[in-house]
């Protein structure tokens, strides 16, 4: 990437971070609410299924059908445990995806900082060279008449 492209990407990332930071609390609250509602809905459906199983159990007279209802109830428990695991894994996956996005952004920012450091080093070297040339010019021009003034000017500039 060119330096201009890196700087443009850096500016876009900085703006995106500011926007994300501004809305983060609201988005986090909304996501937590949605997750809670989804979990409550799932638990409600599983409880309804259990209630239906219990009412069927009361109507079942033979042992074979009661055994099947017990198996269905055990399956519901397994589903509930599985859903809890899926929710935890999904949250972890979301965190990892966010970490990957942040990593890419930080890398872009590091490249921008390196460009800035290089530019600073070049400009500092150019400034130092300009000062030296200016001192030489002042020294050669005024050294003939008044060398102490040229030396004093150079010392003041290098402080």
Short mmCIF file of N, CA and C in Angstrom, two decimals:
data_model
loop_
_atom_site.label_atom_id
_atom_site.label_comp_id
_atom_site.label_asym_id
_atom_site.label_seq_id
_atom_site.Cartn_x
_atom_site.Cartn_y
_atom_site.Cartn_z
N UNK A 1 0.84 -1.18 0.00
CA UNK A 1 0.00 0.00 0.00
C UNK A 1 0.88 1.24 0.00
N UNK A 2 0.39 2.25 -0.67
CA UNK A 2 1.12 3.50 -0.64
C UNK A 2 0.86 4.21 0.69
N UNK A 3 1.67 5.20 0.94
CA UNK A 3 1.51 5.94 2.20
C UNK A 3 0.16 6.64 2.25
N UNK A 4 -0.30 7.14 1.11
CA UNK A 4 -1.60 7.82 1.07
C UNK A 4 -2.74 6.83 1.34
N UNK A 5 -2.63 5.62 0.79
CA UNK A 5 -3.65 4.60 1.01
C UNK A 5 -3.69 4.18 2.48
N UNK A 6 -2.51 4.05 3.07
CA UNK A 6 -2.44 3.68 4.49
C UNK A 6 -3.04 4.78 5.35
N UNK A 7 -2.72 6.02 5.02
CA UNK A 7 -3.27 7.13 5.80
C UNK A 7 -4.79 7.21 5.65
N UNK A 8 -5.29 6.97 4.45
CA UNK A 8 -6.74 6.97 4.23
C UNK A 8 -7.41 5.84 5.02
N UNK A 9 -6.80 4.66 4.98
CA UNK A 9 -7.35 3.52 5.73
C UNK A 9 -7.31 3.82 7.23
N UNK A 10 -6.24 4.44 7.70
CA UNK A 10 -6.13 4.80 9.11
C UNK A 10 -7.24 5.77 9.50
N UNK A 11 -7.48 6.75 8.67
CA UNK A 11 -8.53 7.74 8.95
C UNK A 11 -9.90 7.05 9.02
N UNK A 12 -10.15 6.16 8.09
CA UNK A 12 -11.43 5.43 8.08
C UNK A 12 -11.56 4.57 9.34
N UNK A 13 -10.48 3.89 9.72
CA UNK A 13 -10.52 3.06 10.93
C UNK A 13 -10.75 3.91 12.18
N UNK A 14 -10.08 5.03 12.25
CA UNK A 14 -10.25 5.90 13.42
C UNK A 14 -11.69 6.37 13.53
N UNK A 15 -12.28 6.74 12.39
CA UNK A 15 -13.67 7.16 12.40
C UNK A 15 -14.59 6.01 12.79
N UNK A 16 -14.32 4.83 12.25
CA UNK A 16 -15.14 3.65 12.59
C UNK A 16 -15.04 3.33 14.08
N UNK A 17 -13.84 3.41 14.64
CA UNK A 17 -13.68 3.16 16.08
C UNK A 17 -14.47 4.16 16.90
N UNK A 18 -14.42 5.43 16.50
CA UNK A 18 -15.18 6.45 17.24
C UNK A 18 -16.68 6.18 17.16
N UNK A 19 -17.15 5.82 15.98
CA UNK A 19 -18.58 5.52 15.81
C UNK A 19 -18.96 4.28 16.63
N UNK A 20 -18.13 3.23 16.56
CA UNK A 20 -18.40 2.02 17.34
C UNK A 20 -18.41 2.32 18.83
N UNK A 21 -17.47 3.11 19.26
CA UNK A 21 -17.39 3.45 20.68
C UNK A 21 -18.63 4.22 21.13
N UNK A 22 -19.13 5.08 20.25
CA UNK A 22 -20.29 5.88 20.57
C UNK A 22 -21.54 5.02 20.74
N UNK A 23 -21.68 3.97 19.93
CA UNK A 23 -22.89 3.15 19.95
C UNK A 23 -22.72 1.82 20.67
N UNK A 24 -21.54 1.56 21.19
CA UNK A 24 -21.24 0.25 21.78
C UNK A 24 -22.19 -0.14 22.91
N UNK A 25 -22.43 0.75 23.83
CA UNK A 25 -23.29 0.43 24.98
C UNK A 25 -24.70 0.08 24.52
N UNK A 26 -25.21 0.83 23.57
CA UNK A 26 -26.57 0.56 23.06
C UNK A 26 -26.62 -0.78 22.33
N UNK A 27 -25.62 -1.04 21.49
CA UNK A 27 -25.61 -2.31 20.75
C UNK A 27 -25.44 -3.49 21.68
N UNK A 28 -24.59 -3.35 22.68
CA UNK A 28 -24.38 -4.43 23.65
C UNK A 28 -25.67 -4.72 24.41
N UNK A 29 -26.34 -3.70 24.84
CA UNK A 29 -27.61 -3.88 25.55
C UNK A 29 -28.65 -4.56 24.66
N UNK A 30 -28.73 -4.14 23.40
CA UNK A 30 -29.70 -4.73 22.47
C UNK A 30 -29.38 -6.20 22.21
N UNK A 31 -28.11 -6.52 22.03
CA UNK A 31 -27.71 -7.91 21.77
C UNK A 31 -27.99 -8.80 22.99
N UNK A 32 -27.68 -8.29 24.17
CA UNK A 32 -27.96 -9.06 25.39
C UNK A 32 -29.45 -9.28 25.56
N UNK A 33 -30.24 -8.27 25.25
CA UNK A 33 -31.70 -8.40 25.33
C UNK A 33 -32.20 -9.46 24.36
N UNK A 34 -31.72 -9.40 23.11
CA UNK A 34 -32.14 -10.37 22.11
C UNK A 34 -31.77 -11.80 22.51
N UNK A 35 -30.56 -11.95 23.05
CA UNK A 35 -30.12 -13.28 23.49
C UNK A 35 -31.00 -13.78 24.63
N UNK A 36 -31.29 -12.91 25.59
CA UNK A 36 -32.13 -13.30 26.73
C UNK A 36 -33.53 -13.69 26.27
N UNK A 37 -34.10 -12.92 25.36
CA UNK A 37 -35.43 -13.23 24.85
C UNK A 37 -35.43 -14.58 24.14
N UNK A 38 -34.40 -14.82 23.31
CA UNK A 38 -34.31 -16.09 22.59
C UNK A 38 -34.18 -17.26 23.56
N UNK A 39 -33.36 -17.11 24.60
CA UNK A 39 -33.22 -18.18 25.60
C UNK A 39 -34.52 -18.41 26.35
N UNK A 40 -35.18 -17.33 26.72
CA UNK A 40 -36.46 -17.48 27.43
C UNK A 40 -37.51 -18.16 26.55
N UNK A 41 -37.56 -17.81 25.27
CA UNK A 41 -38.49 -18.45 24.35
C UNK A 41 -38.19 -19.94 24.21
N UNK A 42 -36.92 -20.27 24.11
CA UNK A 42 -36.54 -21.69 24.00
C UNK A 42 -36.92 -22.44 25.27
N UNK A 43 -36.61 -21.86 26.41
CA UNK A 43 -36.96 -22.52 27.68
C UNK A 43 -38.47 -22.69 27.82
N UNK A 44 -39.22 -21.69 27.37
CA UNK A 44 -40.68 -21.77 27.41
C UNK A 44 -41.19 -22.92 26.54
N UNK A 45 -40.64 -23.04 25.34
CA UNK A 45 -41.06 -24.13 24.45
C UNK A 45 -40.69 -25.49 25.03
N UNK A 46 -39.51 -25.58 25.63
CA UNK A 46 -39.12 -26.86 26.25
C UNK A 46 -40.02 -27.19 27.44
N UNK A 47 -40.40 -26.20 28.22
CA UNK A 47 -41.32 -26.44 29.34
C UNK A 47 -42.69 -26.88 28.84
N UNK A 48 -43.16 -26.28 27.76
CA UNK A 48 -44.44 -26.69 27.17
C UNK A 48 -44.36 -28.15 26.70
N UNK A 49 -43.22 -28.49 26.09
CA UNK A 49 -43.04 -29.87 25.64
C UNK A 49 -43.04 -30.82 26.85
N UNK A 50 -42.39 -30.41 27.94
CA UNK A 50 -42.38 -31.24 29.16
C UNK A 50 -43.80 -31.39 29.73
N UNK A 51 -44.52 -30.28 29.75
CA UNK A 51 -45.90 -30.33 30.24
C UNK A 51 -46.76 -31.27 29.39
N UNK A 52 -46.57 -31.21 28.10
CA UNK A 52 -47.30 -32.11 27.20
C UNK A 52 -46.92 -33.56 27.48
N UNK A 53 -45.62 -33.79 27.70
CA UNK A 53 -45.17 -35.14 28.03
C UNK A 53 -45.79 -35.63 29.34
N UNK A 54 -45.88 -34.73 30.32
CA UNK A 54 -46.47 -35.12 31.61
C UNK A 54 -47.95 -35.46 31.44
N UNK A 55 -48.66 -34.68 30.63
CA UNK A 55 -50.08 -35.00 30.44
C UNK A 55 -50.23 -36.31 29.67
N UNK A 56 -49.32 -36.58 28.75
CA UNK A 56 -49.35 -37.87 28.05
C UNK A 56 -49.01 -39.03 28.99
N UNK A 57 -48.09 -38.77 29.89
CA UNK A 57 -47.68 -39.82 30.83
C UNK A 57 -48.88 -40.28 31.67
N UNK A 58 -49.72 -39.32 32.05
CA UNK A 58 -50.90 -39.67 32.83
C UNK A 58 -51.90 -40.51 32.05
N UNK A 59 -51.89 -40.39 30.74
CA UNK A 59 -52.81 -41.14 29.91
C UNK A 59 -52.25 -42.48 29.46
N UNK A 60 -50.93 -42.61 29.59
CA UNK A 60 -50.30 -43.88 29.15
C UNK A 60 -50.46 -44.92 30.26
N UNK A 61 -50.93 -46.09 29.87
CA UNK A 61 -51.13 -47.14 30.85
C UNK A 61 -50.03 -48.19 30.77
N UNK A 62 -49.54 -48.42 29.62
CA UNK A 62 -48.55 -49.50 29.52
C UNK A 62 -47.14 -48.96 29.73
N UNK A 63 -46.24 -49.84 30.10
CA UNK A 63 -44.86 -49.50 30.44
C UNK A 63 -44.06 -49.09 29.21
N UNK A 64 -44.38 -49.67 28.07
CA UNK A 64 -43.61 -49.36 26.86
C UNK A 64 -43.78 -47.90 26.46
N UNK A 65 -44.99 -47.40 26.50
CA UNK A 65 -45.23 -46.00 26.15
C UNK A 65 -44.67 -45.04 27.21
N UNK A 66 -44.73 -45.44 28.45
CA UNK A 66 -44.14 -44.61 29.52
C UNK A 66 -42.63 -44.53 29.35
N UNK A 67 -42.03 -45.61 28.92
CA UNK A 67 -40.58 -45.64 28.66
C UNK A 67 -40.24 -44.70 27.50
N UNK A 68 -41.07 -44.70 26.46
CA UNK A 68 -40.84 -43.80 25.31
C UNK A 68 -40.95 -42.35 25.74
N UNK A 69 -41.89 -42.05 26.60
CA UNK A 69 -42.04 -40.68 27.09
C UNK A 69 -40.83 -40.28 27.94
N UNK A 70 -40.30 -41.21 28.71
CA UNK A 70 -39.10 -40.92 29.50
C UNK A 70 -37.91 -40.65 28.58
N UNK A 71 -37.82 -41.39 27.49
CA UNK A 71 -36.75 -41.16 26.51
C UNK A 71 -36.89 -39.78 25.86
N UNK A 72 -38.13 -39.41 25.54
CA UNK A 72 -38.37 -38.09 24.93
C UNK A 72 -37.99 -36.99 25.93
N UNK A 73 -38.34 -37.19 27.19
CA UNK A 73 -38.00 -36.20 28.21
C UNK A 73 -36.48 -36.08 28.38
N UNK A 74 -35.79 -37.21 28.34
CA UNK A 74 -34.32 -37.18 28.42
C UNK A 74 -33.75 -36.45 27.20
N UNK A 75 -34.36 -36.66 26.05
CA UNK A 75 -33.91 -35.97 24.83
C UNK A 75 -34.10 -34.46 24.96
N UNK A 76 -35.19 -34.05 25.56
CA UNK A 76 -35.41 -32.61 25.78
C UNK A 76 -34.32 -32.02 26.68
N UNK A 77 -33.93 -32.75 27.72
CA UNK A 77 -32.85 -32.29 28.58
C UNK A 77 -31.54 -32.16 27.80
N UNK A 78 -31.30 -33.15 26.94
CA UNK A 78 -30.09 -33.13 26.12
C UNK A 78 -30.11 -31.93 25.17
N UNK A 79 -31.29 -31.67 24.58
CA UNK A 79 -31.42 -30.51 23.69
C UNK A 79 -31.15 -29.22 24.45
N UNK A 80 -31.68 -29.11 25.65
CA UNK A 80 -31.46 -27.90 26.45
C UNK A 80 -29.98 -27.72 26.75
N UNK A 81 -29.30 -28.79 27.14
CA UNK A 81 -27.85 -28.72 27.40
C UNK A 81 -27.09 -28.35 26.12
N UNK A 82 -27.50 -28.95 25.01
CA UNK A 82 -26.84 -28.66 23.73
C UNK A 82 -27.01 -27.22 23.31
N UNK A 83 -28.20 -26.69 23.52
CA UNK A 83 -28.45 -25.29 23.17
C UNK A 83 -27.59 -24.37 24.03
N UNK A 84 -27.44 -24.69 25.29
CA UNK A 84 -26.58 -23.87 26.16
C UNK A 84 -25.14 -23.89 25.66
N UNK A 85 -24.68 -25.07 25.23
CA UNK A 85 -23.33 -25.17 24.68
C UNK A 85 -23.20 -24.38 23.37
N UNK A 86 -24.24 -24.44 22.55
CA UNK A 86 -24.22 -23.70 21.28
C UNK A 86 -24.17 -22.19 21.54
N UNK A 87 -24.93 -21.75 22.52
CA UNK A 87 -24.94 -20.32 22.85
C UNK A 87 -23.56 -19.87 23.31
N UNK A 88 -22.93 -20.66 24.18
CA UNK A 88 -21.59 -20.31 24.67
C UNK A 88 -20.58 -20.31 23.52
N UNK A 89 -20.68 -21.32 22.63
CA UNK A 89 -19.75 -21.39 21.49
C UNK A 89 -19.97 -20.23 20.53
N UNK A 90 -21.23 -19.85 20.32
CA UNK A 90 -21.52 -18.73 19.42
C UNK A 90 -20.96 -17.42 19.98
N UNK A 91 -21.10 -17.24 21.28
CA UNK A 91 -20.55 -16.04 21.90
C UNK A 91 -19.03 -16.02 21.78
N UNK A 92 -18.39 -17.17 21.97
CA UNK A 92 -16.94 -17.26 21.85
C UNK A 92 -16.52 -16.99 20.40
N UNK A 93 -17.25 -17.56 19.45
CA UNK A 93 -16.94 -17.33 18.04
C UNK A 93 -17.08 -15.85 17.69
N UNK A 94 -18.12 -15.21 18.19
CA UNK A 94 -18.29 -13.78 17.96
C UNK A 94 -17.13 -12.98 18.53
N UNK A 95 -16.65 -13.38 19.69
CA UNK A 95 -15.50 -12.70 20.30
C UNK A 95 -14.25 -12.86 19.46
N UNK A 96 -14.05 -14.08 18.95
CA UNK A 96 -12.87 -14.34 18.13
C UNK A 96 -12.94 -13.56 16.81
N UNK A 97 -14.12 -13.50 16.21
CA UNK A 97 -14.27 -12.70 14.99
C UNK A 97 -13.96 -11.24 15.26
N UNK A 98 -14.45 -10.72 16.37
CA UNK A 98 -14.17 -9.33 16.72
C UNK A 98 -12.69 -9.11 16.96
N UNK A 99 -12.05 -10.06 17.63
CA UNK A 99 -10.61 -9.96 17.86
C UNK A 99 -9.84 -9.94 16.55
N UNK A 100 -10.27 -10.76 15.59
CA UNK A 100 -9.61 -10.77 14.28
C UNK A 100 -9.77 -9.43 13.57
N UNK A 101 -10.97 -8.84 13.64
CA UNK A 101 -11.18 -7.53 13.02
C UNK A 101 -10.31 -6.47 13.69
N UNK A 102 -10.25 -6.51 15.00
CA UNK A 102 -9.43 -5.53 15.72
C UNK A 102 -7.96 -5.72 15.39
N UNK A 103 -7.53 -6.99 15.27
CA UNK A 103 -6.14 -7.28 14.93
C UNK A 103 -5.77 -6.65 13.58
N UNK A 104 -6.63 -6.83 12.59
CA UNK A 104 -6.37 -6.24 11.27
C UNK A 104 -6.30 -4.73 11.37
N UNK A 105 -7.18 -4.15 12.14
CA UNK A 105 -7.19 -2.70 12.31
C UNK A 105 -5.92 -2.21 12.99
N UNK A 106 -5.49 -2.93 14.01
CA UNK A 106 -4.28 -2.54 14.73
C UNK A 106 -3.06 -2.66 13.82
N UNK A 107 -3.02 -3.70 12.99
CA UNK A 107 -1.92 -3.84 12.04
C UNK A 107 -1.87 -2.65 11.09
N UNK A 108 -3.02 -2.22 10.61
CA UNK A 108 -3.08 -1.06 9.71
C UNK A 108 -2.58 0.18 10.44
N UNK A 109 -2.97 0.33 11.69
CA UNK A 109 -2.52 1.48 12.47
C UNK A 109 -1.01 1.43 12.70
N UNK A 110 -0.47 0.23 12.93
CA UNK A 110 0.97 0.09 13.11
C UNK A 110 1.72 0.49 11.84
N UNK A 111 1.20 0.10 10.68
CA UNK A 111 1.82 0.49 9.41
C UNK A 111 1.80 2.01 9.28
N UNK A 112 0.68 2.62 9.64
CA UNK A 112 0.58 4.08 9.56
C UNK A 112 1.60 4.74 10.49
N UNK A 113 1.73 4.21 11.69
CA UNK A 113 2.70 4.78 12.64
C UNK A 113 4.12 4.64 12.10
N UNK A 114 4.44 3.50 11.48
CA UNK A 114 5.77 3.31 10.89
C UNK A 114 6.01 4.32 9.78
N UNK A 115 4.99 4.57 8.95
CA UNK A 115 5.12 5.59 7.92
C UNK A 115 5.38 6.96 8.54
N UNK A 116 4.65 7.26 9.60
CA UNK A 116 4.85 8.55 10.27
C UNK A 116 6.26 8.65 10.87
N UNK A 117 6.75 7.56 11.45
CA UNK A 117 8.10 7.58 12.02
C UNK A 117 9.15 7.82 10.93
N UNK A 118 8.97 7.11 9.79
CA UNK A 118 9.92 7.30 8.69
C UNK A 118 9.87 8.73 8.17
N UNK A 119 8.66 9.26 8.01
CA UNK A 119 8.52 10.63 7.53
C UNK A 119 9.17 11.60 8.52
N UNK A 120 8.98 11.37 9.80
CA UNK A 120 9.58 12.23 10.82
C UNK A 120 11.11 12.17 10.74
N UNK A 121 11.64 10.96 10.58
CA UNK A 121 13.10 10.81 10.50
C UNK A 121 13.65 11.54 9.28
N UNK A 122 12.98 11.40 8.14
CA UNK A 122 13.44 12.07 6.92
C UNK A 122 13.36 13.58 7.10
N UNK A 123 12.24 14.06 7.63
CA UNK A 123 12.08 15.50 7.80
C UNK A 123 13.06 16.06 8.84
N UNK A 124 13.36 15.28 9.88
CA UNK A 124 14.34 15.73 10.87
C UNK A 124 15.73 15.82 10.25
N UNK A 125 16.07 14.82 9.44
CA UNK A 125 17.37 14.84 8.76
C UNK A 125 17.44 16.02 7.79
N UNK A 126 16.37 16.28 7.07
CA UNK A 126 16.34 17.43 6.16
C UNK A 126 16.47 18.74 6.92
N UNK A 127 15.81 18.84 8.05
CA UNK A 127 15.89 20.05 8.87
C UNK A 127 17.32 20.26 9.37
N UNK A 128 17.93 19.20 9.83
CA UNK A 128 19.31 19.30 10.32
C UNK A 128 20.25 19.72 9.19
N UNK A 129 20.06 19.12 8.03
CA UNK A 129 20.90 19.48 6.88
C UNK A 129 20.68 20.94 6.48
N UNK A 130 19.44 21.40 6.51
CA UNK A 130 19.14 22.80 6.19
C UNK A 130 19.79 23.73 7.19
N UNK A 131 19.73 23.35 8.45
CA UNK A 131 20.38 24.19 9.49
C UNK A 131 21.89 24.28 9.25
N UNK A 132 22.49 23.14 8.91
CA UNK A 132 23.94 23.13 8.65
C UNK A 132 24.28 24.03 7.47
N UNK A 133 23.48 23.91 6.40
CA UNK A 133 23.73 24.75 5.23
C UNK A 133 23.53 26.23 5.56
N UNK A 134 22.50 26.51 6.34
CA UNK A 134 22.26 27.88 6.75
C UNK A 134 23.42 28.41 7.58
N UNK A 135 23.93 27.58 8.48
CA UNK A 135 25.08 28.00 9.30
C UNK A 135 26.29 28.27 8.42
N UNK A 136 26.52 27.38 7.46
CA UNK A 136 27.67 27.57 6.56
C UNK A 136 27.52 28.87 5.78
N UNK A 137 26.30 29.12 5.29
CA UNK A 137 26.06 30.33 4.50
C UNK A 137 26.25 31.57 5.37
N UNK A 138 25.66 31.54 6.58
CA UNK A 138 25.80 32.68 7.49
C UNK A 138 27.26 32.85 7.88
N UNK A 139 27.92 31.73 8.13
CA UNK A 139 29.32 31.77 8.55
C UNK A 139 30.21 32.30 7.42
N UNK A 140 29.93 31.89 6.21
CA UNK A 140 30.78 32.36 5.10
C UNK A 140 30.47 33.81 4.76
N UNK A 141 29.19 34.23 4.89
CA UNK A 141 28.83 35.61 4.57
C UNK A 141 29.24 36.58 5.68
N UNK A 142 28.94 36.25 6.91
CA UNK A 142 29.20 37.19 8.00
C UNK A 142 30.51 36.91 8.71
N UNK A 143 31.14 35.81 8.39
CA UNK A 143 32.40 35.48 9.04
C UNK A 143 33.49 36.46 8.69
N UNK A 144 33.32 37.08 7.57
CA UNK A 144 34.33 38.04 7.15
C UNK A 144 34.25 39.30 8.01
N UNK A 145 33.00 39.67 8.40
CA UNK A 145 32.88 40.90 9.16
C UNK A 145 32.74 40.63 10.64
N UNK A 146 31.91 39.66 11.00
CA UNK A 146 31.57 39.54 12.41
C UNK A 146 31.34 38.07 12.77
N UNK A 147 32.38 37.25 13.01
CA UNK A 147 32.21 35.82 13.27
C UNK A 147 31.45 35.52 14.56
N UNK A 148 31.49 36.38 15.55
CA UNK A 148 30.79 36.09 16.80
C UNK A 148 29.28 36.10 16.62
N UNK A 149 28.74 36.91 15.73
CA UNK A 149 27.30 36.96 15.47
C UNK A 149 26.86 35.67 14.81
N UNK A 150 27.62 35.20 13.84
CA UNK A 150 27.27 33.96 13.15
C UNK A 150 27.29 32.79 14.12
N UNK A 151 28.27 32.73 14.98
CA UNK A 151 28.37 31.63 15.95
C UNK A 151 27.21 31.70 16.94
N UNK A 152 26.86 32.87 17.42
CA UNK A 152 25.77 33.05 18.36
C UNK A 152 24.44 32.61 17.72
N UNK A 153 24.22 32.95 16.45
CA UNK A 153 22.99 32.55 15.74
C UNK A 153 22.91 31.03 15.61
N UNK A 154 24.03 30.39 15.31
CA UNK A 154 24.05 28.94 15.17
C UNK A 154 23.77 28.26 16.51
N UNK A 155 24.38 28.76 17.57
CA UNK A 155 24.17 28.17 18.91
C UNK A 155 22.71 28.32 19.33
N UNK A 156 22.07 29.43 19.04
CA UNK A 156 20.67 29.64 19.40
C UNK A 156 19.77 28.68 18.63
N UNK A 157 20.05 28.45 17.37
CA UNK A 157 19.21 27.55 16.55
C UNK A 157 19.33 26.10 16.99
N UNK A 158 20.45 25.67 17.50
CA UNK A 158 20.65 24.26 17.86
C UNK A 158 20.20 23.90 19.26
N UNK A 159 19.66 24.83 19.98
CA UNK A 159 19.19 24.53 21.35
C UNK A 159 17.87 23.88 21.35
#
